[in-house]
PDB file of C-alpha atoms in Angstrom:
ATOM      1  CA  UNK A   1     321.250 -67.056 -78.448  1.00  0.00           C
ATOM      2  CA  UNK A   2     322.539 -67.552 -81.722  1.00  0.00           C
ATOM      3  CA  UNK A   3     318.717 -68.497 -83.082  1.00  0.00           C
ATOM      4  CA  UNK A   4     317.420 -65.213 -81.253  1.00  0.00           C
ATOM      5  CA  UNK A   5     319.988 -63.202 -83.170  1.00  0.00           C
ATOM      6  CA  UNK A   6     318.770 -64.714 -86.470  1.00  0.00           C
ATOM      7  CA  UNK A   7     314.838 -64.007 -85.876  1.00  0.00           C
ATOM      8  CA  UNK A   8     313.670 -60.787 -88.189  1.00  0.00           C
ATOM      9  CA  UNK A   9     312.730 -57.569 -86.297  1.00  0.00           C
ATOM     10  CA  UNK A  10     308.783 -58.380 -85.056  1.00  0.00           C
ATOM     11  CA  UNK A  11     309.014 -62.538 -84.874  1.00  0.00           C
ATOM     12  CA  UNK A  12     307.785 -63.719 -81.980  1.00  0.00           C
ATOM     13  CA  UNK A  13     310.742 -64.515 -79.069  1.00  0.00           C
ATOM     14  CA  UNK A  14     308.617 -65.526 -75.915  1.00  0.00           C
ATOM     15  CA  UNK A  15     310.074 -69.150 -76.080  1.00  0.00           C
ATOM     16  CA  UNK A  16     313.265 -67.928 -77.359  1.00  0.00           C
ATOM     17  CA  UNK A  17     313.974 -65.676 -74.410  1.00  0.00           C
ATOM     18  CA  UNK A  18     312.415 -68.642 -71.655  1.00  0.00           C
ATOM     19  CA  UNK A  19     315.240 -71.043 -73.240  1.00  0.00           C
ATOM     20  CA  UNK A  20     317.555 -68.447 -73.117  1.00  0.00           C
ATOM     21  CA  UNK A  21     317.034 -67.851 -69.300  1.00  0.00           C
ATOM     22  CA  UNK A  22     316.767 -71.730 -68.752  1.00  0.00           C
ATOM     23  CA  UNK A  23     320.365 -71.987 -70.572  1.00  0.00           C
ATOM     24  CA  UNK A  24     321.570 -68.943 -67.215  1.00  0.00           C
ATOM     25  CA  UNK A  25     320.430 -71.033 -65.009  1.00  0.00           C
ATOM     26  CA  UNK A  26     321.659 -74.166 -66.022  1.00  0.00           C
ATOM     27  CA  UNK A  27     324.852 -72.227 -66.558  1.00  0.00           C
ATOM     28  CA  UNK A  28     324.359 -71.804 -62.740  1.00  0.00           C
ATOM     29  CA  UNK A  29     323.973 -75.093 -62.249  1.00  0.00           C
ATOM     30  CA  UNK A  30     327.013 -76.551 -63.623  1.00  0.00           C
ATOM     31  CA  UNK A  31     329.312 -73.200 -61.885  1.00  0.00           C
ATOM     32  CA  UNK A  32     329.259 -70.199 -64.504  1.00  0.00           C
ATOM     33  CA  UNK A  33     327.738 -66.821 -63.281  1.00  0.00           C
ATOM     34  CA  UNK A  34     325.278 -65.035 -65.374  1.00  0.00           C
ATOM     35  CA  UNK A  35     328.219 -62.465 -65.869  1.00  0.00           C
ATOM     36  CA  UNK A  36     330.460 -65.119 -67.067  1.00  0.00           C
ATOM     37  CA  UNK A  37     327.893 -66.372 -69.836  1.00  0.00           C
ATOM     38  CA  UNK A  38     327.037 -62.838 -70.976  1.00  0.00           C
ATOM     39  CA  UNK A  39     330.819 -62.236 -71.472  1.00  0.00           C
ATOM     40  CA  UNK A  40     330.969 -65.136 -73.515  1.00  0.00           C
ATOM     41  CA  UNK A  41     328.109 -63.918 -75.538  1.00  0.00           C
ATOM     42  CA  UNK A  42     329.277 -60.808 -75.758  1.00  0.00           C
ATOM     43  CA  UNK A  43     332.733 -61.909 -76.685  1.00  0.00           C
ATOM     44  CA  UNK A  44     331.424 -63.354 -80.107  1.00  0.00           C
ATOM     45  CA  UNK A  45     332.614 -61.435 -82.279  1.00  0.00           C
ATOM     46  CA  UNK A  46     330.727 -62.775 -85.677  1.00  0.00           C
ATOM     47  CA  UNK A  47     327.086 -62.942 -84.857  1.00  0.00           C
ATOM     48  CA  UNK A  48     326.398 -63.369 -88.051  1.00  0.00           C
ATOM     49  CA  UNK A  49     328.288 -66.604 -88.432  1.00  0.00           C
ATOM     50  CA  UNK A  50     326.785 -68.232 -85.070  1.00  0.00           C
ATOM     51  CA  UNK A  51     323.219 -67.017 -86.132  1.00  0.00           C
ATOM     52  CA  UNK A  52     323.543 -69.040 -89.670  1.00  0.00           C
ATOM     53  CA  UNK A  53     324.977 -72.278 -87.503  1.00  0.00           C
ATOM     54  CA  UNK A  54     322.459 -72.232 -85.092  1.00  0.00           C
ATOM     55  CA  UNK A  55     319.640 -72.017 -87.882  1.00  0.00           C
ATOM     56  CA  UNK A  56     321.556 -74.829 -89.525  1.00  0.00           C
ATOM     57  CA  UNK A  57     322.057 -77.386 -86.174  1.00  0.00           C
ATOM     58  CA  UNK A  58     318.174 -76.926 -85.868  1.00  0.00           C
ATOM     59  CA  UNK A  59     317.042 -76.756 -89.165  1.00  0.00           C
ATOM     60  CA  UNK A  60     317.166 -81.261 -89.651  1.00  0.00           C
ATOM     61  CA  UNK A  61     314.443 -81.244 -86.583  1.00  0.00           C
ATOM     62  CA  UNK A  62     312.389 -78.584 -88.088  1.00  0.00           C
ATOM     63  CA  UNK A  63     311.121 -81.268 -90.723  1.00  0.00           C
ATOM     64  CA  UNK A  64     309.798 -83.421 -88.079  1.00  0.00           C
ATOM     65  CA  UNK A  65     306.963 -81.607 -86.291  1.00  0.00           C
ATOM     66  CA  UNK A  66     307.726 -83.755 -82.728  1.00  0.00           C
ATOM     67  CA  UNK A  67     311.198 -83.609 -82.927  1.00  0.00           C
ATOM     68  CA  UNK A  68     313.324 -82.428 -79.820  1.00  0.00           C
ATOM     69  CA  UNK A  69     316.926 -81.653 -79.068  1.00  0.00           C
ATOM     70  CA  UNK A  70     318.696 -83.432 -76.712  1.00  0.00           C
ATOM     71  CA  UNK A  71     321.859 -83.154 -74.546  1.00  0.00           C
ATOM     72  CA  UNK A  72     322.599 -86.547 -72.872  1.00  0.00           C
ATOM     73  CA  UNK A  73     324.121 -84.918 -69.737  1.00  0.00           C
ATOM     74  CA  UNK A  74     322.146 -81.845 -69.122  1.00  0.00           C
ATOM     75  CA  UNK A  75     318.465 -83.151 -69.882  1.00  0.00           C
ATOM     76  CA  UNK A  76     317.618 -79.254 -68.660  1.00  0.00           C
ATOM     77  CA  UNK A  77     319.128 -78.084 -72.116  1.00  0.00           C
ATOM     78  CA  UNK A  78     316.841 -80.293 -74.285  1.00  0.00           C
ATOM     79  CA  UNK A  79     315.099 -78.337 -77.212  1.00  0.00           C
ATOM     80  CA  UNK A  80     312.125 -78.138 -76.980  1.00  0.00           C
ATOM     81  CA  UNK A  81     309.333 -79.084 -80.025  1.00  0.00           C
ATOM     82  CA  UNK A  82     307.839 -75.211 -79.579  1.00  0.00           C
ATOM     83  CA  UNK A  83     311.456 -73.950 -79.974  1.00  0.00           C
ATOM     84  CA  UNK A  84     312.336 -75.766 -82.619  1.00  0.00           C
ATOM     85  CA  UNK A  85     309.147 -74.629 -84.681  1.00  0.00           C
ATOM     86  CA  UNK A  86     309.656 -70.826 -83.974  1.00  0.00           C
ATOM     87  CA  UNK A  87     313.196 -70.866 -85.369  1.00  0.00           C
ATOM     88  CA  UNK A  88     313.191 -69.533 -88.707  1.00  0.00           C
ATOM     89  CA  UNK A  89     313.675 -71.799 -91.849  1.00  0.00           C
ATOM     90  CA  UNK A  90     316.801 -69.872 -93.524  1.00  0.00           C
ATOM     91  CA  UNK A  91     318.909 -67.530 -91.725  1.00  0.00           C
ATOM     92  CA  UNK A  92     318.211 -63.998 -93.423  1.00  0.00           C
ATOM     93  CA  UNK A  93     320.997 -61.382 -92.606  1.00  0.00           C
ATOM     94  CA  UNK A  94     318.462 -58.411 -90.710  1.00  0.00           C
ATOM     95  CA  UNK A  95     318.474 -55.306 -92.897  1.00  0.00           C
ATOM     96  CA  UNK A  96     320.622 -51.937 -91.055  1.00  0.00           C
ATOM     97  CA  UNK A  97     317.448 -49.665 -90.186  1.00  0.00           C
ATOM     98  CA  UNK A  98     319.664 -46.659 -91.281  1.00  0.00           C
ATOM     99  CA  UNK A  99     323.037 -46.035 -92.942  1.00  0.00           C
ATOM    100  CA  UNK A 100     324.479 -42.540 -93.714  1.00  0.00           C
ATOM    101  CA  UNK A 101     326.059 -42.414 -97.226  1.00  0.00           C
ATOM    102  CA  UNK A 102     328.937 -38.657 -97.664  1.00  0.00           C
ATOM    103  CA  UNK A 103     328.678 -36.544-100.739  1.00  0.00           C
ATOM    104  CA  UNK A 104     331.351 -33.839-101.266  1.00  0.00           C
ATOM    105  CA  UNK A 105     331.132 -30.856-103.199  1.00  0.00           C
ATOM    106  CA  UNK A 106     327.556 -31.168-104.409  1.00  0.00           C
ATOM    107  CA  UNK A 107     324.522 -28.878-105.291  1.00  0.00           C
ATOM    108  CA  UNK A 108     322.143 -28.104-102.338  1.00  0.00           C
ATOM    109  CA  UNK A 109     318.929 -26.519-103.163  1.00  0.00           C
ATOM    110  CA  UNK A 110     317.583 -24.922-100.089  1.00  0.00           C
ATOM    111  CA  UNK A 111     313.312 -24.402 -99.575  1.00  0.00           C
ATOM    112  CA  UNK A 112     313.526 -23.594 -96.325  1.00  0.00           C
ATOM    113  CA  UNK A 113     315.458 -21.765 -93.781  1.00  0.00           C
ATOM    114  CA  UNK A 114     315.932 -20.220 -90.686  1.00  0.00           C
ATOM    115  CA  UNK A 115     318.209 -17.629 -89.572  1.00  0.00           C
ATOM    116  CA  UNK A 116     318.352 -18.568 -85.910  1.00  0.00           C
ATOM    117  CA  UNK A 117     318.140 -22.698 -85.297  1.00  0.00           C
ATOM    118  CA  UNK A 118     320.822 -24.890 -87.478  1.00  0.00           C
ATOM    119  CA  UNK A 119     318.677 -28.254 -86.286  1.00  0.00           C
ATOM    120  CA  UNK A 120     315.121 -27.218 -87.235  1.00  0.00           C
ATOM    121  CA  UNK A 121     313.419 -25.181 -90.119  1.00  0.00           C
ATOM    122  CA  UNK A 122     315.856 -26.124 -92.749  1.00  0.00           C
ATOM    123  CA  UNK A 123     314.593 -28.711 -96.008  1.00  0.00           C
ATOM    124  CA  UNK A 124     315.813 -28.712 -99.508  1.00  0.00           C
ATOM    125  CA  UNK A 125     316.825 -31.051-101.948  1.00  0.00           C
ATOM    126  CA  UNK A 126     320.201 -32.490-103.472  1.00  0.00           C
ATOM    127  CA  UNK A 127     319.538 -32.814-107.326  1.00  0.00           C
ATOM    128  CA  UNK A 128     320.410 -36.082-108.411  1.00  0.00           C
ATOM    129  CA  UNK A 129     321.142 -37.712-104.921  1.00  0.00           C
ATOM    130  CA  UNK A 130     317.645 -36.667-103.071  1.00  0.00           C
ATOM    131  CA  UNK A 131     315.486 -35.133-105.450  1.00  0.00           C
ATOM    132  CA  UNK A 132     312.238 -34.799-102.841  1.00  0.00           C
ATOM    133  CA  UNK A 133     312.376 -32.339 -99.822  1.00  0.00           C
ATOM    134  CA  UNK A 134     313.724 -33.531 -97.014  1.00  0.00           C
ATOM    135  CA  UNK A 135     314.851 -32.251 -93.224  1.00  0.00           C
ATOM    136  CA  UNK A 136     318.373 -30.274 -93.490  1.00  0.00           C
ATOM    137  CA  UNK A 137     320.491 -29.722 -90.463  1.00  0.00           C
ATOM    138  CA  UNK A 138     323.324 -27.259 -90.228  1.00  0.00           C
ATOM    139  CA  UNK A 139     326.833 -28.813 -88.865  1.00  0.00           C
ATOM    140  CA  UNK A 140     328.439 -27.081 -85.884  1.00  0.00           C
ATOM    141  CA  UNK A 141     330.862 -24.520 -88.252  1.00  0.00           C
ATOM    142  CA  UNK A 142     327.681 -23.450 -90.345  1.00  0.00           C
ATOM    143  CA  UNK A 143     326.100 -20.165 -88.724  1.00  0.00           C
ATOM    144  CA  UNK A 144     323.000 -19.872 -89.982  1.00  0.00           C
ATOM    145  CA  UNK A 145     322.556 -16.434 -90.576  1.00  0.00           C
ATOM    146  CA  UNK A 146     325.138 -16.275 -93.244  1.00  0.00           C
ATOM    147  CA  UNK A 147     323.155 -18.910 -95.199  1.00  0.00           C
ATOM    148  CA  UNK A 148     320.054 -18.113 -94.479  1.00  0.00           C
ATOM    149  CA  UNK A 149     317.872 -16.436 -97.654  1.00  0.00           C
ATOM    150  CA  UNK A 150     319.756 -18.338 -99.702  1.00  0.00           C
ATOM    151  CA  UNK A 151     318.588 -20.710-102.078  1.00  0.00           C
ATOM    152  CA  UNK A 152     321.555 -22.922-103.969  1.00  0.00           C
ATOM    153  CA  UNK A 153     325.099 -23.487-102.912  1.00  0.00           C
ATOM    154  CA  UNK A 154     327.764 -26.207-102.687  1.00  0.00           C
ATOM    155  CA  UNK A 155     328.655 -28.057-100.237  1.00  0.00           C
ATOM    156  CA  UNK A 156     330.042 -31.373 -98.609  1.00  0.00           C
ATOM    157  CA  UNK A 157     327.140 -33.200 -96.557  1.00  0.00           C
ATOM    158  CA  UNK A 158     326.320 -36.684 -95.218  1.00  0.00           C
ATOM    159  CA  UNK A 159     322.224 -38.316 -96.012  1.00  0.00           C
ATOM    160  CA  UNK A 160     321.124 -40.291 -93.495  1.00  0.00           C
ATOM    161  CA  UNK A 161     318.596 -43.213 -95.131  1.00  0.00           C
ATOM    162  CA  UNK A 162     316.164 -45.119 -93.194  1.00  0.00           C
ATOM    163  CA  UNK A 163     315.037 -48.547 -94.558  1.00  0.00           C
ATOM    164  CA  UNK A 164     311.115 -48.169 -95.629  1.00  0.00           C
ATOM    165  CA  UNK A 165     310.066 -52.250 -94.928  1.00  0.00           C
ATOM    166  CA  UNK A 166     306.791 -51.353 -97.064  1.00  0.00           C
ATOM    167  CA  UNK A 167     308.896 -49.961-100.172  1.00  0.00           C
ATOM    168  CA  UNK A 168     311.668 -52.435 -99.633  1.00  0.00           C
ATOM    169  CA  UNK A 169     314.195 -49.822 -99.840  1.00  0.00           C
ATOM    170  CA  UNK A 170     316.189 -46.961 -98.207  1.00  0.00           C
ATOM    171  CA  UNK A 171     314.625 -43.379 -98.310  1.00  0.00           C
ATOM    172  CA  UNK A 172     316.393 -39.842 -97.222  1.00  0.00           C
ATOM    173  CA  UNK A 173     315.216 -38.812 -93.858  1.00  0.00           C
ATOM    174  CA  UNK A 174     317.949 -36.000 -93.525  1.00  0.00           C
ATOM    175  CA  UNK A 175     320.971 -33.943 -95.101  1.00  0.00           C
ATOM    176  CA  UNK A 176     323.178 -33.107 -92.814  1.00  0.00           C
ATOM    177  CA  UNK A 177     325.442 -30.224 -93.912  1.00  0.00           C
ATOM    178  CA  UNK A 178     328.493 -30.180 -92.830  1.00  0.00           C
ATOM    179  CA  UNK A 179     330.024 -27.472 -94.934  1.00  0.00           C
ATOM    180  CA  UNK A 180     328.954 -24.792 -97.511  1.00  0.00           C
ATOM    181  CA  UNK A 181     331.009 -22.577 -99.917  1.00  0.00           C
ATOM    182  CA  UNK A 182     329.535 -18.990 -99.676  1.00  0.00           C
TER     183      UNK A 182
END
């Protein structure tokens, strides 16, 4: 589990998942339900932490291409050489795909707009914060009409960023406006 956690989005997990279902039923085997280990799993609370231990516990066999883990009362539970080799090398904290960053009070330069939808229709840009065009949506005490046809105000809003893996960095996918001073 805790080597599944610290594989990057798109590694391969076909042996990771098999050991995982081997470590159920041996679970089984020795009296704890399926329920009972996915409590415990669940009930980690730093995933992070148990992710960099588990890369460290089998990082010493990943130097010796043969190498297996063993337990010397459950032999079901040994590591296999095939796990071993598809654990990663370092444990690499896995990037948030999106986080949403709160700007109050700032310029909003609206392109486009439409008088009747508060979701769809609307782009702009935020000078200085987002500075390309990008998708607006209206929050719930916004009626569009009143802002529609016009092109700057103020406003508090929150950007939501998605992580772009091929320019290694976050990029605007939306302004959500949550307020406006008309």
């Amino acid at each position: 589990y805790g080597i599944s956690a610290a594989l990057s989005p798109g590694q391969s997990t076909t042996k990771i998942e098999a050991y995982n279902n081997t470590i159920v039923n041996v679970g089984a085997e020795v009296g704890l339900k399926a329920d009972d280990i996915s409590a415990v799993l669940q009930a980690t609370r730093d995933k992070k932490a148990l992710a960099k231990q588990a890369v460290a516990v089998v990082r010493p066999a990943k130097a010796d291409p043969d190498a297996t883990i063993e337990m010397d009362e459950i032999p079901e539970l040994t590591v296999d050489k095939e796990f071993i080799s598809s654990a990663p090398d370092e444990y690499e904290a896995p990037m948030p795909s999106e986080k949403t960053e709160t700007y109050r009070n700032v310029d909003i330069i609206i392109y486009a707009s439409d008088r009747d939808k508060a979701t769809s229709n609307w782009a702009g840009t935020l000078p200085g914060i987002v500075d390309h065009r990008v998708r607006f949506s209206l929050g719930d005490s916004i009626d569009p009409r009143e802002l529609h046809g016009r092109i700057q105000v103020k406003g508090d809003v929150v950007v939501v960023l998605r992580y772009v893996a091929s320019k290694k960095d976050y990029q605007a996918k939306l302004v959500e406006i949550e307020s406006v001073d008309i």
